[in-house]
Structures are given as structure tokens and as C-alpha cells.
């Protein structure tokens, strides 16, 4: 009798422990989705802001039409992508391309003093910079959530439960090879 | 804020200090020396009278002599304390606004004119409060920098409970100063930074503990927030540096911070009287107190400058 009771208690404890690990894994996985979704929210703010900036810039930047059209095209492609995990790599790719083009745009604005001093443009640029910082913060949140999930997926005993319910490692947001290269001032001062 | 601008403000402030403040301090300096001498005299007299009882033991019993000595010294120290406090208050009321005028539109506000919203402070979760929290206010400063309004409020928060025997038990929750900066930027979340604790208990059920990437910062502080993205947007390494600068400028051990409802609130936890610059023992011509006040105000200006609170954006 005592042996049976002990066995039941141990069994209950083990089941409870497994259930706690399962709950923690699910919560962490959902946190990763929440983080991904928060990146989408910030990206949407950026995509909503870009047409305003391009409209203002269009009046002044006659010689940069090609660049403005490229940015508009990329923005359109990005907004057509759905939310969620399925388009993640495509999303990351497009996001990087838009970032590159917008950086080129910011440099080009320097050649148009009238545009630079336009009050509406100033506010739009400040807002854009804030949006970029929010996107950066959203990526950090995503990486933090992914780090927590990957630790649980790889470390025993939660790795065992993760394997049973099919939760796998997730990729981090990483800088591209080009972004990791050190910047040479000589490339810009020609 | 770059070094050039910092030094420029510094030079203007020093110029005003030398031209406006120092002449006004001259009258009080004479009074300070008189009060100081008077205090020493009273203490010497108290000592001499006490010693007399022991040179003439026949006059009264030893027990009575000790009691009288104790009373004499209590009265002497009491008088010195009252004179010192009256002097400090008189100087503060007369000179403080001139000190503040060195910093543009910084004003030392009287309590009667400015009512601080206790609920706002409680809702920000800057420090632990409950429904029965009470607040005692001391100095209040109001100013602006780059069109950003800020207040510095010295306060003590406490609760009063009754023991079984009916005695009042006062439990302090916070003592020090709160810097309250109003911003045009929208904060959608409530983000709170508190000194590190072992169990990371959240001050509110809506606030979740979040772990940031900076290990050193994590060791010193707990961060709680309702929006993890906004918390990471707000708490950058540059912000951490400025928070640390503020802590060093005010020379305090503990600091907390809350972003709430268009405001940044910074709690400076200390038992010291932060804005006491006159004392019997220190000359009013001593520049160190003014220099301390200058560093404190400039650390607030740097925080405002870093966040660009005056900029209106569409976020």
C-alpha cells in the first residue's frame, strides 16, 4: 500500500514537472511569435511613412526619380507579404533592401538644401529615424525571445519535451556580410 | 549635448553667480559667523557649568549633577539646532530663487502654489506605494530646457498603521527627490526600472519582468514593462550612461525610473536634503555647493537632450 502511494506521488510529481516544462515551452514559443508580430507592426509603420516621405521628396528631387521609384516598388512588395513565420526569410531580405535604399535616399537628401530645410520633411525624417529605432528594438526583443526558446529546446529536460511536441530552434535576426564589413571613409569621400 | 554647449551654459551660469549671487550672500555670511560663534559659546558655557558641579561635589549629589548636565546639554544642542535650521531656511527663502535664476527660467516653487498629483506618482510604479500611502513634500523646482518642462520634487512617501496596542507605526516607502519630465513623445507603455532585487517581484500585475542584453545593467536594475519593444527602444546603452551620470551628479546610492503617460520620472532615493546649500559650518562663498547644484541641473538637461523630448514626432 505504502509502495503504491509513493509510486503515485512520484508519478504525479513527474507529470506535474513535465506539464510545467510543456507550459513554459508553449509560452516561450508564443513569445517568439509575439516578438515577430511586433516587428511586423513596426515595419508597417515604416511602410506607411515611406509614401509621405517620397511625396515630399518628389517635389524637390528631380534627379533621383529612379531611386524613389525603386523604394516605392520595394515598399509595395513588402506590404503584399503576409504576416507570420512563413515569409520570414523573404521579409528579412526585403527589409534589408528597403533599409539600403532609404540610406541612399538619406544621403541624396543632403544634396538638396531646400528639401533638407523643409519643415514637413524634417518632421518626417525625425519620425522615420524613430521608426527605425523602434524596428531595431523589436529585433532585439525577437532575438531575446528566440534566445530563450533555443536555450529551452537545446537544454535537457525541456529539450526532450520540445522534441515530443515538435518545437525547433528558430533563427536570429542577423546582420548581412556586407553590414559586418568595416566602413571605409575613402569610399564616400571621392 | 556637446561639450561646447555644456561649457557655454557653464560660463553663463558662473558669470551670473559672481555678479548676482555672491553680493547677496555677503549679508548672510556675517550672520552665519555670528550664529556659529554664538553656538560655540553656548556649548562652552554648557560644558563649564557641567564641569563646575564636579569641581564642587558638595553642592549637589552626583545623580542630580548628571541629570542637570544632561538637561543643560540637551538645551544647548537644541538651541543650536533651532538657530541653524532657522538660518538655513532664511537663506534658502532669500537666496534660492537667485540661484535658480542662473539657470534660465528655473523656479523654486512654494508648496502652496503647486499641488503634486499623488495618484500619478502611484500609478507610474516608480516606487512601492499602496492605497494608504501618504506624502510629505519639501522643495519643488520647476523649469524648462529646449521647450521641455521639468519638475524636481523632494518628497517622502510613507504609510501609517496602528499596532495591536494602538501605537502608530510609520513605514517609509520612499525618501528623496523625483525628477518629472514632460514629453511631447507618446509612450504607450509603462516601463519601470528599479534597483535589482533577488526575486524580481513585479510592482504591478500588468508589468512583466524583462531581461535586457546589457549584463552590467541587469546586475544593478530590474526592468518591468507592459511593452517589451518600447522598453528596448527607451533603455539603450546611451540612456543607461546618462542615468548613471545623473546618479553620480546627485551623489546617491539608489535610483529608479519610470516612463508613464507622456512623462519620464526619475526617483532619487536618499535620506540627504538634496537642495540644502547653506549650513552654519560652511561659508556661503564656498563654490562647491553651487557647483553641485549646477552638475545636478546639467545632468537633467543632458537627459532631456538625449531623448529629444521637445521634438514632436508622429509616432
XYZ file of N, CA and C in Angstrom, chain B residues 82-284:
609
model
N 18.003 74.743 16.529
C 16.953 75.689 16.117
C 17.573 76.872 15.373
N 18.675 77.408 15.904
C 19.329 78.556 15.248
C 19.820 78.166 13.853
N 20.419 76.963 13.770
C 20.963 76.506 12.476
C 19.847 76.338 11.458
N 18.756 75.698 11.880
C 17.643 75.437 10.944
C 16.989 76.744 10.505
N 16.812 77.673 11.438
C 16.210 78.984 11.087
C 17.078 79.706 10.076
N 18.391 79.635 10.313
C 19.321 80.301 9.403
C 19.236 79.673 8.010
N 19.273 78.344 7.959
C 19.224 77.649 6.653
C 17.939 78.000 5.911
N 16.822 78.033 6.641
C 15.539 78.331 6.000
C 15.516 79.774 5.498
N 16.043 80.684 6.305
C 16.062 82.100 5.923
C 16.900 82.295 4.653
N 18.067 81.667 4.636
C 18.947 81.795 3.463
C 18.276 81.181 2.239
N 17.686 80.004 2.439
C 17.043 79.320 1.305
C 15.944 80.199 0.725
N 15.096 80.741 1.589
C 13.972 81.542 1.098
C 14.445 82.813 0.403
N 15.550 83.356 0.858
C 16.029 84.620 0.285
C 16.876 84.405 -0.965
N 17.715 83.376 -0.939
C 18.747 83.265 -1.991
C 18.409 82.227 -3.062
N 17.590 81.236 -2.721
C 17.358 80.120 -3.652
C 16.863 80.584 -5.019
N 15.918 81.548 -5.012
C 15.398 81.958 -6.324
C 16.464 82.648 -7.159
N 17.426 83.297 -6.500
C 18.513 83.906 -7.260
C 19.430 82.837 -7.825
N 19.646 81.769 -7.019
C 20.391 80.616 -7.521
C 19.715 80.063 -8.773
N 18.408 79.905 -8.683
C 17.654 79.291 -9.790
C 17.677 80.178 -11.026
N 17.696 81.495 -10.836
C 17.668 82.396 -11.985
C 18.926 82.250 -12.838
N 19.978 81.669 -12.258
C 21.200 81.415 -13.039
C 20.956 80.353 -14.115
N 19.873 79.580 -13.972
C 19.586 78.502 -14.917
C 18.374 78.838 -15.778
N 18.295 80.076 -16.216
C 17.189 80.448 -17.096
C 15.908 80.595 -16.302
N 14.878 79.815 -16.676
C 13.579 80.016 -16.038
C 13.326 79.010 -14.911
N 14.379 78.466 -14.333
C 14.198 77.538 -13.216
C 13.660 78.309 -12.018
N 12.580 77.808 -11.411
C 11.966 78.495 -10.268
C 11.863 77.549 -9.087
N 12.060 78.113 -7.923
C 11.847 77.362 -6.700
C 10.425 77.667 -6.285
N 9.560 76.625 -6.356
C 8.133 76.881 -6.161
C 7.725 76.566 -4.733
N 6.877 77.420 -4.185
C 6.327 77.178 -2.849
C 5.267 76.088 -2.939
N 5.152 75.300 -1.875
C 4.209 74.181 -1.867
C 2.784 74.636 -2.106
N 2.399 75.780 -1.536
C 1.011 76.217 -1.621
C 0.575 76.454 -3.053
N 1.539 76.836 -3.907
C 1.166 77.163 -5.280
C 1.091 75.947 -6.178
N 1.729 74.877 -5.793
C 1.834 73.727 -6.694
C 1.360 72.453 -6.017
N 0.337 71.903 -6.558
C -0.172 70.667 -5.978
C 0.347 69.508 -6.821
N 1.022 68.590 -6.180
C 1.558 67.431 -6.884
C 0.516 66.327 -6.868
N 0.320 65.687 -8.015
C -0.687 64.635 -8.135
C -0.151 63.331 -7.547
N -0.623 62.987 -6.344
C -0.149 61.773 -5.675
C -0.499 60.527 -6.482
N -1.699 60.524 -7.083
C -2.159 59.348 -7.838
C -1.255 59.067 -9.023
N -0.808 60.140 -9.655
C 0.053 59.994 -10.829
C 1.338 59.286 -10.441
N 1.920 59.729 -9.328
C 3.168 59.116 -8.872
C 2.921 57.644 -8.535
N 1.804 57.361 -7.883
C 1.496 55.972 -7.509
C 1.280 55.109 -8.755
N 0.569 55.638 -9.752
C 0.244 54.848 -10.959
C 1.469 54.591 -11.810
N 2.486 55.445 -11.692
C 3.690 55.259 -12.511
C 4.512 54.064 -12.023
N 4.259 53.605 -10.786
C 5.012 52.481 -10.184
C 6.491 52.803 -10.015
N 6.792 54.087 -9.835
C 8.195 54.483 -9.673
C 8.780 53.849 -8.406
N 7.990 53.816 -7.363
C 8.396 53.119 -6.146
C 7.146 52.483 -5.546
N 7.365 51.644 -4.565
C 6.256 50.879 -4.000
C 5.315 51.799 -3.236
N 4.053 51.742 -3.569
C 3.037 52.515 -2.846
C 1.811 51.619 -2.664
N 0.890 52.072 -1.844
C -0.405 51.392 -1.750
C -1.476 52.457 -1.496
N -2.694 52.014 -1.290
C -3.806 52.967 -1.205
C -3.701 53.888 0.000
N -3.017 53.408 1.040
C -2.937 54.228 2.244
C -1.644 55.055 2.311
N -0.931 55.152 1.181
C 0.327 55.916 1.179
C 0.058 57.396 1.392
N 0.927 58.011 2.194
C 0.832 59.453 2.399
C 2.132 60.091 1.940
N 2.048 61.386 1.626
C 3.210 62.066 1.049
C 3.487 63.368 1.790
N 4.751 63.579 2.110
C 5.195 64.865 2.653
C 6.128 65.503 1.641
N 5.847 66.750 1.267
C 6.644 67.405 0.240
C 7.563 68.447 0.846
N 8.700 68.635 0.214
C 9.658 69.665 0.648
C 9.893 70.603 -0.533
N 11.123 70.773 -0.972
C 11.401 71.703 -2.079
C 10.805 71.228 -3.387
N 10.318 72.210 -4.174
C 9.835 71.897 -5.524
C 10.458 72.910 -6.471
N 11.105 72.406 -7.528
C 11.679 73.267 -8.559
C 10.934 73.026 -9.857
N 10.736 74.112 -10.604
C 10.105 73.974 -11.929
C 10.959 74.713 -12.936
N 11.184 74.098 -14.085
C 11.984 74.769 -15.106
C 11.690 74.208 -16.468
N 12.417 74.695 -17.456
C 12.283 74.129 -18.793
C 13.620 74.219 -19.504
N 13.823 73.302 -20.440
C 15.042 73.269 -21.240
C 14.654 72.787 -22.617
N 14.973 73.565 -23.641
C 14.601 73.249 -25.033
C 13.088 72.960 -25.125
N 12.306 73.827 -24.514
C 10.834 73.740 -24.527
C 10.296 72.485 -23.849
N 11.099 71.866 -23.016
C 10.632 70.686 -22.277
C 10.532 71.077 -20.813
N 9.327 70.942 -20.260
C 9.120 71.309 -18.854
C 9.533 70.183 -17.924
N 10.164 70.537 -16.836
C 10.512 69.521 -15.846
C 10.295 70.074 -14.435
N 10.135 69.140 -13.514
C 9.988 69.496 -12.095
C 10.915 68.611 -11.283
N 11.415 69.172 -10.200
C 12.183 68.367 -9.241
C 11.450 68.503 -7.922
N 10.987 67.381 -7.396
C 10.128 67.411 -6.209
C 10.776 66.575 -5.118
N 11.053 67.232 -3.994
C 11.583 66.472 -2.854
C 10.403 65.968 -2.050
N 10.381 64.669 -1.789
C 9.232 64.159 -1.048
C 9.582 62.915 -0.250
N 8.684 62.607 0.678
C 8.785 61.363 1.432
C 7.423 60.688 1.371
N 7.441 59.401 1.047
C 6.196 58.640 0.990
C 6.216 57.593 2.102
N 5.118 57.449 2.807
C 5.083 56.508 3.928
C 3.654 56.040 4.172
N 3.550 54.976 4.945
C 2.227 54.533 5.387
C 2.227 54.545 6.914
N 1.043 54.776 7.461
C 0.889 54.778 8.918
C -0.086 53.666 9.292
N 0.378 52.756 10.098
C -0.502 51.679 10.552
C -0.556 51.695 12.079
N -1.557 51.064 12.589
C -1.698 51.006 14.058
C -1.373 49.597 14.529
N -0.575 49.517 15.580
C -0.259 48.212 16.146
C -1.439 47.745 16.994
N -1.335 46.514 17.497
C -2.411 45.936 18.325
C -2.632 46.807 19.568
N -1.519 47.367 20.062
C -1.614 48.186 21.288
C -2.066 49.611 20.993
N -2.330 49.903 19.733
C -2.844 51.222 19.377
C -1.772 52.242 19.024
N -0.521 51.796 18.980
C 0.569 52.747 18.654
C 0.639 52.943 17.146
N 1.087 54.122 16.745
C 1.219 54.388 15.302
C 2.573 53.894 14.836
N 2.539 53.201 13.701
C 3.774 52.666 13.144
C 3.976 53.264 11.748
N 5.035 54.055 11.594
C 5.255 54.730 10.309
C 6.287 53.958 9.498
N 5.882 53.528 8.296
C 6.793 52.756 7.423
C 7.112 53.593 6.194
N 8.390 53.880 6.006
C 8.795 54.708 4.870
C 8.818 53.865 3.598
N 8.279 54.455 2.518
C 8.328 53.774 1.221
C 9.355 54.424 0.292
N 9.481 55.733 0.427
C 10.424 56.445 -0.436
C 10.824 57.746 0.237
N 12.108 58.072 0.166
C 12.550 59.411 0.588
C 13.608 59.876 -0.397
N 13.460 61.097 -0.850
C 14.435 61.632 -1.796
C 13.768 62.645 -2.693
N 14.098 62.577 -3.966
C 13.534 63.531 -4.926
C 13.069 62.812 -6.179
N 12.057 63.390 -6.805
C 11.576 62.858 -8.084
C 11.788 63.928 -9.136
N 12.389 63.520 -10.244
C 12.512 64.433 -11.383
C 11.421 64.031 -12.368
N 10.584 64.977 -12.682
C 9.430 64.671 -13.546
C 9.583 65.484 -14.833
N 9.765 64.799 -15.951
C 9.990 65.478 -17.229
C 8.799 65.197 -18.143
N 8.167 66.249 -18.612
C 7.030 66.079 -19.518
C 7.544 66.041 -20.945
N 6.990 65.156 -21.731
C 7.469 65.000 -23.097
C 6.329 65.064 -24.106
N 6.661 65.528 -25.307
C 5.668 65.527 -26.388
C 5.585 64.168 -27.067
N 6.566 63.318 -26.783
C 6.557 61.987 -27.405
C 5.513 61.117 -26.710
N 4.996 60.161 -27.458
C 3.973 59.268 -26.897
C 4.625 58.016 -26.344
N 4.376 57.742 -25.095
C 4.778 56.457 -24.521
C 3.514 55.636 -24.365
N 3.447 54.538 -25.092
C 2.246 53.711 -24.976
C 2.311 52.768 -23.795
N 3.501 52.580 -23.284
C 3.669 51.581 -22.232
C 3.996 52.247 -20.896
N 3.988 51.423 -19.861
C 4.542 51.828 -18.571
C 5.794 50.973 -18.392
N 6.929 51.617 -18.432
C 8.192 50.889 -18.245
C 8.841 51.394 -16.974
N 9.255 50.462 -16.135
C 9.780 50.825 -14.816
C 11.158 50.199 -14.632
N 12.083 50.996 -14.139
C 13.423 50.481 -13.810
C 13.608 50.659 -12.310
N 13.887 49.568 -11.617
C 14.067 49.650 -10.164
C 15.385 48.989 -9.785
N 15.916 49.350 -8.620
C 17.142 48.674 -8.174
C 16.933 47.161 -8.139
N 17.989 46.433 -8.433
C 17.909 44.976 -8.572
C 17.446 44.306 -7.286
N 16.617 43.295 -7.446
C 16.166 42.508 -6.294
C 16.337 41.035 -6.635
N 16.320 40.201 -5.608
C 16.588 38.772 -5.822
C 15.472 38.079 -6.600
N 14.241 38.384 -6.216
C 13.117 37.617 -6.774
C 12.429 38.317 -7.945
N 12.830 39.535 -8.282
C 12.241 40.286 -9.405
C 10.722 40.373 -9.303
N 10.203 40.674 -8.104
C 8.746 40.786 -7.974
C 8.258 42.021 -8.718
N 7.237 41.816 -9.538
C 6.710 42.924 -10.334
C 5.881 43.853 -9.444
N 6.029 45.180 -9.617
C 5.258 46.119 -8.793
C 3.774 46.139 -9.149
N 3.443 45.601 -10.336
C 2.046 45.642 -10.765
C 1.784 44.388 -11.608
N 0.552 43.913 -11.579
C 0.248 42.671 -12.319
C 0.400 42.862 -13.827
N 0.248 44.100 -14.306
C 0.353 44.344 -15.759
C 1.810 44.432 -16.208
N 2.707 44.640 -15.290
C 4.122 44.812 -15.644
C 4.835 43.464 -15.605
N 5.520 43.154 -16.722
C 6.262 41.885 -16.771
C 7.754 42.183 -16.655
N 8.445 41.303 -15.962
C 9.893 41.456 -15.856
C 10.523 41.130 -17.214
N 11.445 41.963 -17.644
C 12.112 41.709 -18.918
C 13.623 41.764 -18.726
N 14.319 40.929 -19.479
C 15.781 40.854 -19.362
C 16.410 41.530 -20.568
N 17.227 42.545 -20.304
C 17.908 43.240 -21.399
C 19.275 42.616 -21.650
N 19.912 43.066 -22.730
C 21.159 42.411 -23.144
C 22.364 42.866 -22.322
N 22.298 44.069 -21.752
C 23.461 44.599 -21.031
C 23.578 43.919 -19.669
N 24.620 43.120 -19.501
C 24.764 42.297 -18.290
C 24.983 43.176 -17.047
N 25.808 44.204 -17.216
C 26.110 45.084 -16.073
C 24.860 45.791 -15.587
N 24.068 46.253 -16.528
C 22.827 46.943 -16.191
C 21.871 45.978 -15.507
N 21.801 44.758 -16.005
C 20.925 43.729 -15.432
C 21.289 43.420 -13.984
N 22.577 43.498 -13.682
C 23.028 43.193 -12.302
C 22.554 44.270 -11.331
N 22.438 45.524 -11.838
C 22.108 46.636 -10.934
C 20.611 46.929 -10.898
N 19.900 46.602 -11.986
C 18.499 47.022 -12.085
C 17.585 45.887 -12.530
N 16.311 46.005 -12.130
C 15.228 45.162 -12.659
C 14.407 46.049 -13.581
N 14.033 45.506 -14.734
C 13.203 46.268 -15.672
C 11.862 45.562 -15.810
N 10.785 46.345 -15.637
C 9.427 45.805 -15.795
C 8.711 46.670 -16.820
N 7.898 46.034 -17.645
C 7.252 46.813 -18.691
C 5.957 46.162 -19.158
N 5.113 46.982 -19.788
C 3.913 46.439 -20.434
C 4.168 46.269 -21.941
N 5.282 46.751 -22.444
C 5.597 46.648 -23.875
C 7.105 46.443 -24.027
N 7.485 45.222 -24.365
C 8.931 44.896 -24.408
C 9.663 45.653 -25.517
N 8.979 45.922 -26.621
C 9.650 46.631 -27.725
C 9.954 48.061 -27.283
N 8.950 48.710 -26.700
C 9.156 50.094 -26.283
C 10.208 50.182 -25.172
N 10.233 49.191 -24.290
C 11.240 49.178 -23.226
C 12.644 49.144 -23.833
N 12.848 48.333 -24.846
C 14.160 48.250 -25.500
C 14.468 49.500 -26.313
N 13.433 50.127 -26.839
C 13.607 51.386 -27.570
C 14.077 52.483 -26.600
N 13.481 52.489 -25.413
C 13.789 53.551 -24.451
C 15.113 53.304 -23.729
N 15.333 52.056 -23.331
C 16.500 51.763 -22.492
C 17.652 51.288 -23.372
N 18.388 52.230 -23.872
C 19.575 51.929 -24.680
C 20.811 52.123 -23.805
N 21.954 51.747 -24.332
C 23.186 51.907 -23.544
C 23.464 53.381 -23.267
N 23.096 54.246 -24.233
C 23.294 55.683 -24.010
C 22.416 56.179 -22.854
N 21.201 55.669 -22.767
C 20.316 56.049 -21.664
C 20.893 55.564 -20.337
N 21.409 54.348 -20.343
C 21.987 53.777 -19.124
C 23.140 54.665 -18.640
N 23.960 55.153 -19.595
C 25.075 56.042 -19.226
C 24.559 57.309 -18.578
N 23.536 57.885 -19.172
C 23.005 59.143 -18.652
C 22.344 58.953 -17.293
N 21.717 57.816 -17.103
C 21.106 57.519 -15.805
C 22.195 57.421 -14.737
N 23.287 56.796 -15.136
C 24.427 56.661 -14.227
C 25.037 58.035 -13.917
N 25.121 58.901 -14.936
C 25.655 60.262 -14.736
C 24.802 61.034 -13.750
N 23.494 60.867 -13.898
C 22.541 61.540 -13.015
C 22.751 61.066 -11.582
N 22.930 59.774 -11.442
C 23.129 59.176 -10.114
C 24.406 59.741 -9.467
N 25.451 59.890 -10.280
C 26.725 60.397 -9.747
C 26.624 61.882 -9.454
N 25.916 62.627 -10.312
C 25.784 64.076 -10.124
C 25.057 64.377 -8.815
N 24.026 63.575 -8.498
C 23.281 63.782 -7.262
C 23.917 63.045 -6.085
N 24.929 62.248 -6.367
C 25.671 61.536 -5.324
C 24.761 60.687 -4.431
N 24.010 59.796 -5.077
C 23.080 58.934 -4.336
C 23.385 57.475 -4.651
N 22.860 56.604 -3.776
C 23.141 55.174 -3.953
C 22.124 54.478 -4.841
N 20.858 54.879 -4.704
C 19.811 54.153 -5.449
C 19.036 55.100 -6.345
N 18.724 54.598 -7.537
C 17.949 55.405 -8.477
C 16.916 54.501 -9.137
N 15.737 55.045 -9.399
C 14.733 54.283 -10.147
C 14.150 55.208 -11.210
N 13.419 54.589 -12.125
C 12.989 55.342 -13.298
C 11.659 54.785 -13.786
N 10.780 55.644 -14.292
C 9.518 55.142 -14.859
C 9.120 55.993 -16.050
N 8.715 55.327 -17.113
C 8.128 56.006 -18.266
C 6.628 55.765 -18.182
N 5.881 56.864 -18.068
C 4.439 56.683 -17.880
C 3.700 57.911 -18.362
N 2.719 57.706 -19.218
C 1.768 58.749 -19.582
C 2.435 60.072 -19.960
N 3.265 60.027 -20.960
C 3.943 61.219 -21.504
C 4.982 61.801 -20.546
N 5.358 61.070 -19.515
C 6.346 61.599 -18.581
C 7.472 60.603 -18.343
N 8.647 61.163 -18.097
C 9.755 60.368 -17.578
C 9.928 60.785 -16.125
N 9.842 59.802 -15.225
C 10.011 60.090 -13.799
C 11.271 59.390 -13.318
N 12.098 60.137 -12.641
C 13.322 59.547 -12.101
C 13.302 59.726 -10.593
N 13.435 58.623 -9.867
C 13.400 58.665 -8.410
C 14.801 58.593 -7.831
N 15.180 59.598 -7.069
C 16.494 59.616 -6.434
C 16.305 59.264 -4.954
N 16.698 58.041 -4.603
C 16.462 57.544 -3.244
C 17.608 57.997 -2.341
N 17.310 58.844 -1.382
C 18.346 59.303 -0.459
C 17.725 59.892 0.792
N 18.440 59.799 1.912
C 17.997 60.439 3.150
C 18.502 61.870 3.261
N 19.431 62.257 2.371
C 20.033 63.598 2.459
C 19.044 64.649 2.002
N 19.208 65.863 2.501
C 18.468 67.004 1.988
C 19.229 67.462 0.743
N 18.687 67.147 -0.426
C 19.435 67.346 -1.668
C 19.707 68.803 -1.997
N 18.831 69.690 -1.580
C 18.965 71.089 -2.006
C 19.270 72.007 -0.828
N 20.053 71.503 0.094
C 20.495 72.313 1.223
C 21.854 72.860 0.846
N 21.959 74.137 0.720
C 23.276 74.671 0.349
C 23.821 75.638 1.380
N 23.017 75.938 2.410
C 23.549 76.815 3.459
C 23.660 76.008 4.732
N 24.774 76.067 5.384
C 24.890 75.465 6.714
C 25.821 76.316 7.554
N 25.672 76.171 8.869
C 26.462 77.009 9.782
C 27.948 76.750 9.587
N 28.302 75.504 9.338
C 29.708 75.148 9.281
C 30.408 75.506 7.976
N 29.632 75.879 6.920
C 30.253 76.111 5.611
C 30.023 77.544 5.167
N 31.069 78.145 4.608
C 30.944 79.526 4.142
C 29.992 79.605 2.962
N 29.204 80.684 2.906
C 28.268 80.864 1.795
C 29.010 81.227 0.511
